[in-house]
XYZ file of C-alpha atoms in Angstrom:
443
model
C 90.739 160.226 108.279
C 93.084 157.725 109.894
C 95.851 158.635 112.303
C 99.468 157.764 111.592
C 100.804 154.826 113.559
C 104.516 154.822 114.453
C 107.030 153.791 111.823
C 107.798 150.199 110.938
C 110.677 148.502 112.710
C 113.040 146.040 111.079
C 111.729 142.531 111.817
C 113.764 140.471 114.279
C 116.081 138.097 112.475
C 116.195 135.541 115.261
C 118.912 133.086 114.295
C 118.208 130.311 111.880
C 114.464 130.098 112.429
C 112.593 130.376 109.146
C 109.729 132.675 109.697
C 106.501 132.745 111.546
C 102.781 132.542 110.894
C 100.822 132.729 107.742
C 99.412 136.171 107.673
C 99.102 137.410 111.231
C 97.614 136.746 114.397
C 95.856 139.641 115.544
C 93.365 138.402 118.025
C 93.734 136.529 121.260
C 92.060 133.616 122.847
C 90.955 134.519 126.341
C 91.968 132.278 129.230
C 89.492 129.498 129.865
C 87.005 130.300 132.618
C 85.853 127.708 135.101
C 82.143 127.031 134.890
C 80.133 129.627 136.813
C 83.132 131.828 137.662
C 83.775 135.339 136.374
C 82.533 137.090 133.231
C 81.972 135.026 130.087
C 82.075 137.228 127.012
C 81.818 136.018 123.434
C 82.062 137.658 120.009
C 80.479 136.862 116.649
C 82.215 135.621 113.509
C 83.675 137.864 110.804
C 83.384 137.465 107.035
C 86.605 137.610 104.980
C 87.126 140.797 102.963
C 88.298 140.302 99.374
C 88.920 142.367 96.260
C 89.602 145.637 98.054
C 91.952 148.093 96.312
C 94.664 150.057 98.139
C 92.967 153.115 99.613
C 89.586 151.378 99.764
C 87.675 151.331 103.047
C 85.713 148.578 104.758
C 83.981 147.967 108.096
C 84.613 145.430 110.825
C 81.218 144.542 112.354
C 81.158 143.925 116.119
C 78.830 141.576 117.988
C 79.277 140.910 121.722
C 77.357 138.600 124.061
C 77.572 138.413 127.851
C 77.106 134.666 128.293
C 77.507 134.836 132.066
C 74.899 135.219 134.768
C 76.026 138.603 136.092
C 76.223 142.070 134.639
C 79.650 143.199 133.445
C 80.050 146.834 134.571
C 82.737 147.793 132.023
C 84.281 146.246 128.919
C 87.547 146.670 127.012
C 87.400 146.139 123.275
C 90.649 145.724 121.324
C 90.852 145.574 117.563
C 93.962 144.669 115.634
C 94.984 144.913 111.986
C 98.123 143.916 110.112
C 100.643 146.388 108.712
C 98.993 146.626 105.295
C 95.833 148.073 106.877
C 95.120 151.481 108.418
C 92.391 153.193 110.382
C 89.681 154.878 108.330
C 88.278 156.578 111.438
C 89.216 156.741 115.108
C 87.262 156.983 118.352
C 87.921 159.278 121.291
C 87.702 156.472 123.876
C 90.344 154.411 122.011
C 94.136 154.656 121.820
C 96.111 153.534 118.765
C 99.625 152.081 118.668
C 101.989 149.631 116.995
C 103.032 146.319 118.583
C 106.617 145.421 117.710
C 107.742 142.278 115.943
C 108.823 139.491 118.306
C 108.869 135.706 118.617
C 109.108 135.424 114.819
C 105.877 137.397 114.411
C 105.516 140.567 112.347
C 104.476 143.799 113.940
C 100.831 144.852 113.927
C 98.567 147.851 114.523
C 96.203 147.854 117.467
C 93.491 149.928 119.103
C 92.404 149.601 122.742
C 88.970 151.028 123.522
C 87.462 151.545 126.982
C 83.659 151.218 126.963
C 82.420 152.478 130.309
C 78.973 150.905 130.059
C 77.431 147.759 131.592
C 76.671 144.607 129.627
C 73.627 142.692 130.842
C 73.717 138.895 130.976
C 72.083 137.102 128.041
C 71.885 140.239 125.885
C 73.448 140.773 122.454
C 75.332 144.020 121.808
C 76.890 145.610 118.755
C 78.609 148.843 117.798
C 76.518 151.585 116.212
C 78.414 150.987 112.966
C 81.328 148.741 111.937
C 84.868 149.694 112.930
C 86.336 151.758 110.100
C 89.472 150.421 108.365
C 91.105 150.840 104.964
C 93.690 149.087 102.805
C 97.085 150.790 102.717
C 99.376 151.142 99.722
C 101.234 147.960 100.769
C 98.156 145.833 101.511
C 97.948 142.365 99.971
C 97.374 139.422 102.313
C 96.292 140.981 105.591
C 94.145 140.255 108.610
C 91.934 142.131 111.041
C 90.037 141.127 114.154
C 88.836 142.164 117.605
C 88.480 140.847 121.151
C 86.618 141.833 124.340
C 87.540 141.557 128.019
C 86.130 142.600 131.366
C 89.705 143.344 132.520
C 92.027 145.978 131.125
C 94.692 144.237 129.022
C 98.341 144.513 130.033
C 100.961 145.847 127.614
C 102.031 143.390 124.949
C 105.225 141.422 125.542
C 106.657 142.643 122.254
C 106.612 146.263 123.312
C 104.354 149.042 122.097
C 104.793 152.405 120.470
C 103.367 155.559 121.986
C 99.597 155.419 122.478
C 97.812 158.015 120.327
C 94.222 158.954 121.338
C 91.510 158.864 118.708
C 89.703 162.044 117.683
C 86.234 160.951 116.571
C 83.043 160.258 118.478
C 83.305 157.644 121.248
C 82.785 154.000 120.387
C 79.596 152.597 121.976
C 77.782 149.281 122.254
C 74.031 149.188 121.748
C 71.591 146.422 122.696
C 70.468 144.067 119.922
C 68.042 141.979 121.984
C 67.899 138.841 124.079
C 70.248 136.087 122.937
C 68.997 132.709 121.754
C 70.770 129.382 122.082
C 71.849 129.824 118.465
C 73.367 133.207 119.398
C 75.303 131.586 122.223
C 76.657 128.978 119.838
C 77.630 131.720 117.375
C 79.678 133.605 120.035
C 81.989 130.844 121.309
C 85.164 132.818 122.053
C 86.193 136.268 123.209
C 88.241 136.990 120.045
C 87.852 136.604 116.299
C 89.758 137.479 113.120
C 89.313 137.430 109.337
C 91.449 137.619 106.208
C 91.571 140.841 104.208
C 92.820 140.338 100.644
C 93.694 143.392 98.562
C 94.111 143.692 94.795
C 97.814 144.524 94.723
C 101.213 143.287 93.529
C 104.671 142.638 94.932
C 107.717 142.418 92.659
C 110.193 139.792 93.860
C 113.580 140.395 92.194
C 116.954 138.636 92.085
C 120.432 140.113 91.624
C 123.507 138.027 90.755
C 127.214 138.892 90.654
C 130.070 139.361 88.165
C 133.536 138.454 89.501
C 137.103 138.084 88.238
C 140.156 136.251 89.515
C 142.888 133.728 88.832
C 143.444 130.170 89.969
C 143.685 130.035 93.769
C 141.847 133.311 94.347
C 138.785 133.514 96.594
C 135.993 135.806 95.437
C 132.603 136.537 97.036
C 129.340 136.450 95.106
C 126.611 138.538 96.782
C 123.315 137.020 95.618
C 120.353 139.222 96.563
C 116.586 138.788 96.859
C 114.519 141.986 97.103
C 110.815 142.702 97.396
C 110.374 145.797 95.265
C 106.761 146.152 96.408
C 104.507 147.900 96.577
C 102.887 145.228 98.801
C 104.339 143.373 101.759
C 104.019 139.574 101.583
C 103.374 137.061 104.339
C 103.975 133.326 103.878
C 102.968 130.253 105.814
C 103.975 129.567 109.386
C 107.508 128.253 110.004
C 108.497 128.536 106.346
C 110.539 130.946 104.281
C 108.616 133.641 102.417
C 110.345 132.387 99.255
C 113.174 130.078 98.164
C 116.148 131.123 96.021
C 117.787 128.418 93.908
C 121.544 128.972 93.320
C 123.622 127.081 90.733
C 127.400 127.508 91.145
C 129.555 128.119 88.017
C 132.027 125.500 86.752
C 135.677 125.798 87.741
C 134.992 127.152 91.253
C 134.292 125.618 94.668
C 132.094 127.023 97.431
C 134.258 127.442 100.542
C 131.597 129.228 102.570
C 127.849 129.622 101.976
C 125.291 131.825 103.706
C 123.671 130.358 106.830
C 120.216 130.383 105.244
C 121.452 128.301 102.293
C 121.410 124.495 102.219
C 123.531 122.426 99.810
C 121.686 120.034 97.521
C 124.916 119.152 95.732
C 128.374 120.785 95.678
C 127.162 123.114 92.913
C 123.494 123.546 93.878
C 122.140 125.409 96.910
C 118.665 126.452 98.046
C 118.344 129.565 100.195
C 115.504 130.658 102.474
C 114.680 133.807 104.441
C 114.956 134.653 108.132
C 111.224 135.410 108.426
C 107.995 134.253 106.826
C 107.211 137.780 105.665
C 108.989 140.466 103.682
C 108.259 144.198 103.672
C 108.652 146.453 100.630
C 112.326 147.263 99.892
C 113.453 144.452 102.217
C 114.769 141.020 101.314
C 117.886 138.932 101.892
C 121.536 138.816 100.804
C 123.338 135.486 100.381
C 127.163 135.753 100.239
C 128.960 132.793 98.618
C 132.764 132.624 98.990
C 134.110 130.905 95.868
C 137.635 129.542 95.281
C 138.775 129.514 91.656
C 140.165 126.023 91.057
C 140.642 126.002 87.317
C 141.061 128.556 84.557
C 138.114 127.883 82.280
C 137.541 131.365 80.925
C 134.174 133.011 81.529
C 131.964 130.633 83.511
C 128.334 131.194 84.481
C 125.898 129.915 87.113
C 122.198 130.704 87.472
C 120.021 132.132 90.278
C 116.246 131.667 90.196
C 113.151 131.433 92.393
C 111.984 127.936 93.295
C 108.644 126.580 94.455
C 105.055 127.429 93.585
C 103.954 130.340 91.459
C 103.700 133.819 92.959
C 100.420 135.231 91.642
C 101.160 138.657 93.100
C 104.419 138.997 91.102
C 103.604 140.283 87.618
C 107.183 141.072 86.528
C 109.063 137.982 85.356
C 112.004 139.924 83.882
C 113.925 140.003 87.190
C 113.053 136.489 88.393
C 116.455 135.108 87.316
C 120.048 136.323 87.540
C 123.579 135.044 86.851
C 126.787 134.463 88.784
C 129.588 135.121 86.295
C 133.260 134.443 87.102
C 136.181 135.347 84.798
C 138.739 132.679 85.740
C 141.463 133.405 83.170
C 142.230 131.692 79.906
C 142.326 127.890 80.074
C 145.604 125.960 79.855
C 146.492 123.768 76.871
C 147.167 120.045 76.745
C 150.299 120.383 74.562
C 151.652 122.037 71.421
C 151.803 120.475 67.949
C 154.611 120.923 65.459
C 153.664 121.909 61.957
C 154.609 119.594 59.094
C 155.035 122.172 56.440
C 158.074 124.382 56.033
C 158.843 127.552 54.205
C 161.398 125.677 52.117
C 163.969 128.409 52.496
C 167.417 127.671 53.624
C 168.060 128.751 57.173
C 164.351 129.116 58.142
C 163.950 130.201 61.768
C 161.708 128.838 64.570
C 158.919 131.201 65.626
C 159.603 130.912 69.380
C 163.075 129.913 70.341
C 163.559 127.194 67.685
C 166.958 126.736 66.002
C 167.665 127.167 62.303
C 167.909 123.975 60.348
C 169.488 123.618 56.946
C 166.957 123.506 54.214
C 164.392 123.206 57.053
C 160.913 124.639 57.549
C 159.638 126.823 60.346
C 158.052 125.194 63.424
C 154.996 127.320 64.299
C 154.833 126.121 67.925
C 158.380 126.746 69.025
C 160.389 123.890 67.446
C 161.700 123.584 63.883
C 161.479 120.552 61.642
C 164.366 119.558 59.484
C 164.190 119.444 55.738
C 167.006 117.316 54.384
C 169.236 117.749 57.392
C 167.619 120.302 59.771
C 167.344 119.820 63.532
C 164.664 120.574 66.113
C 165.612 123.601 68.203
C 165.984 123.404 71.941
C 163.319 125.461 73.684
C 160.555 124.276 71.326
C 157.993 121.864 72.764
C 155.905 119.136 71.286
C 153.194 117.445 73.358
C 154.135 118.896 76.749
C 151.710 120.828 79.011
C 152.136 124.556 79.296
C 152.408 126.414 82.597
C 149.801 129.016 83.589
C 151.220 132.274 84.893
C 149.585 134.436 87.598
C 148.050 136.616 84.943
C 146.423 133.665 83.229
C 148.826 133.653 80.183
C 150.737 130.563 79.143
C 154.344 129.932 78.249
C 155.345 127.539 75.574
C 153.009 126.296 72.865
C 149.281 126.779 73.387
C 146.201 125.240 71.941
C 143.160 127.054 73.474
C 140.332 124.815 74.720
C 136.638 125.465 75.075
C 135.551 127.400 78.205
C 133.510 125.974 81.113
C 129.932 124.851 80.624
C 126.963 126.664 82.153
C 125.736 125.228 85.428
C 122.547 123.173 85.295
C 119.422 125.255 85.596
C 116.858 122.662 86.666
C 115.316 122.689 90.162
C 115.336 119.680 92.473
C 115.165 118.989 96.214
C 114.376 122.591 96.924
C 113.130 123.942 100.255
C 109.403 124.570 100.695
C 108.373 127.961 99.422
C 106.113 130.141 101.554
C 105.273 132.951 99.187
C 101.610 133.537 99.629
C 99.771 131.956 96.748
C 96.327 133.457 96.442
C 93.396 132.085 98.297
C 95.190 128.875 99.285
C 97.511 130.852 101.536
C 94.634 132.680 103.108
C 92.280 129.766 103.673
C 91.417 128.900 107.241
C 91.899 130.593 110.549
C 94.407 127.893 111.470
C 96.968 129.504 109.157
C 97.308 132.615 111.192
C 98.856 133.596 114.475
C 96.666 134.341 117.413
C 97.439 137.717 118.952
C 98.997 137.459 122.371
C 96.188 138.108 124.775
C 96.604 140.841 127.303
C 95.375 139.310 130.529
C 96.938 141.231 133.379
C 95.312 144.494 134.390
C 97.263 147.725 133.892
C 98.191 149.392 137.107
C 96.630 152.742 137.740
């Protein structure tokens, strides 16, 4: 049964840097050794793990070769695994802890094991059985790996949680036989890592805003992106984990946009994230300050995800949202006098018109004469009305059609990082290398 590693910290936001590595770098590359100097330890390759369900266990096989000419009296073996993975078993000569997020890298789990046994030169070694790990509830695109060193690693620069000792039998290396030239070639470095892909989902969701104001008002639309889980998602290095496409409603102007949003046009923005990964229940909020320039009634803009498909997201119902602004009723372009009258003597104007003899009633504020009627003062014909603060008009009104919906197409959008199946996971070059501990701990 695995031990609990300390709770997850909020990832560092950095400033405007858009996220870090694809998946994680969990293993380090040892400093290069000059020929014939010091220990020369190498480890064997790992095979990617795929199709594992949350809660499922798997093993991390270990193969170590002392490629030097002298015996190594003691070895330190570290194994690392991303936040979607957990320990399935622990070892009494290992300590377990969490390395914090830093330098635009997500946090990770790590174990440091002290193997107080000599390694002969030219001999292959392996653990009695693979290192036990399992997929957590939030596993999706993860990574695990291990490294060996003749020196005790120093604490990680990102800071570490409390070290928790393991409780199982001690981890040991056993001899596998004399190494061949092929074995030497197969153990080139002192660290190695592999992808671990779980069968899981992550629900990316968008939330829009509904606002109300009058001409001249400034209102703030809080557009939100949320990962509803259950899995965490890691994107590619130096890219946003996803891109949010924002179309601004008609009749308003953006006076201030969020720092992670880039204008494509005055009414079209693309927004990224501060990191290349997103944990369950985390996401991003994009405030847009909007000035209402024109009363066009109820006007609507659209929010949507841009970029490649997200195979892990099975819920399309919350992939779009709206920004709705009630701007007040639109103004008219002038009133129109009616041509018909009631035919009664002394007919009155409906809104301030005067009574004309034998005249009809002017429906828009002025009266028309019959045989000798006159147009009343105060009635208007063809003049613009004035919009009051409440959005009502004075004088004659002829309502016009409200504002059009903003365009909903996607163009010139930012690259999208959201991990897209095997393509995201292919190749060790996509992942960070774990910062190598090189300095020895002091007693």
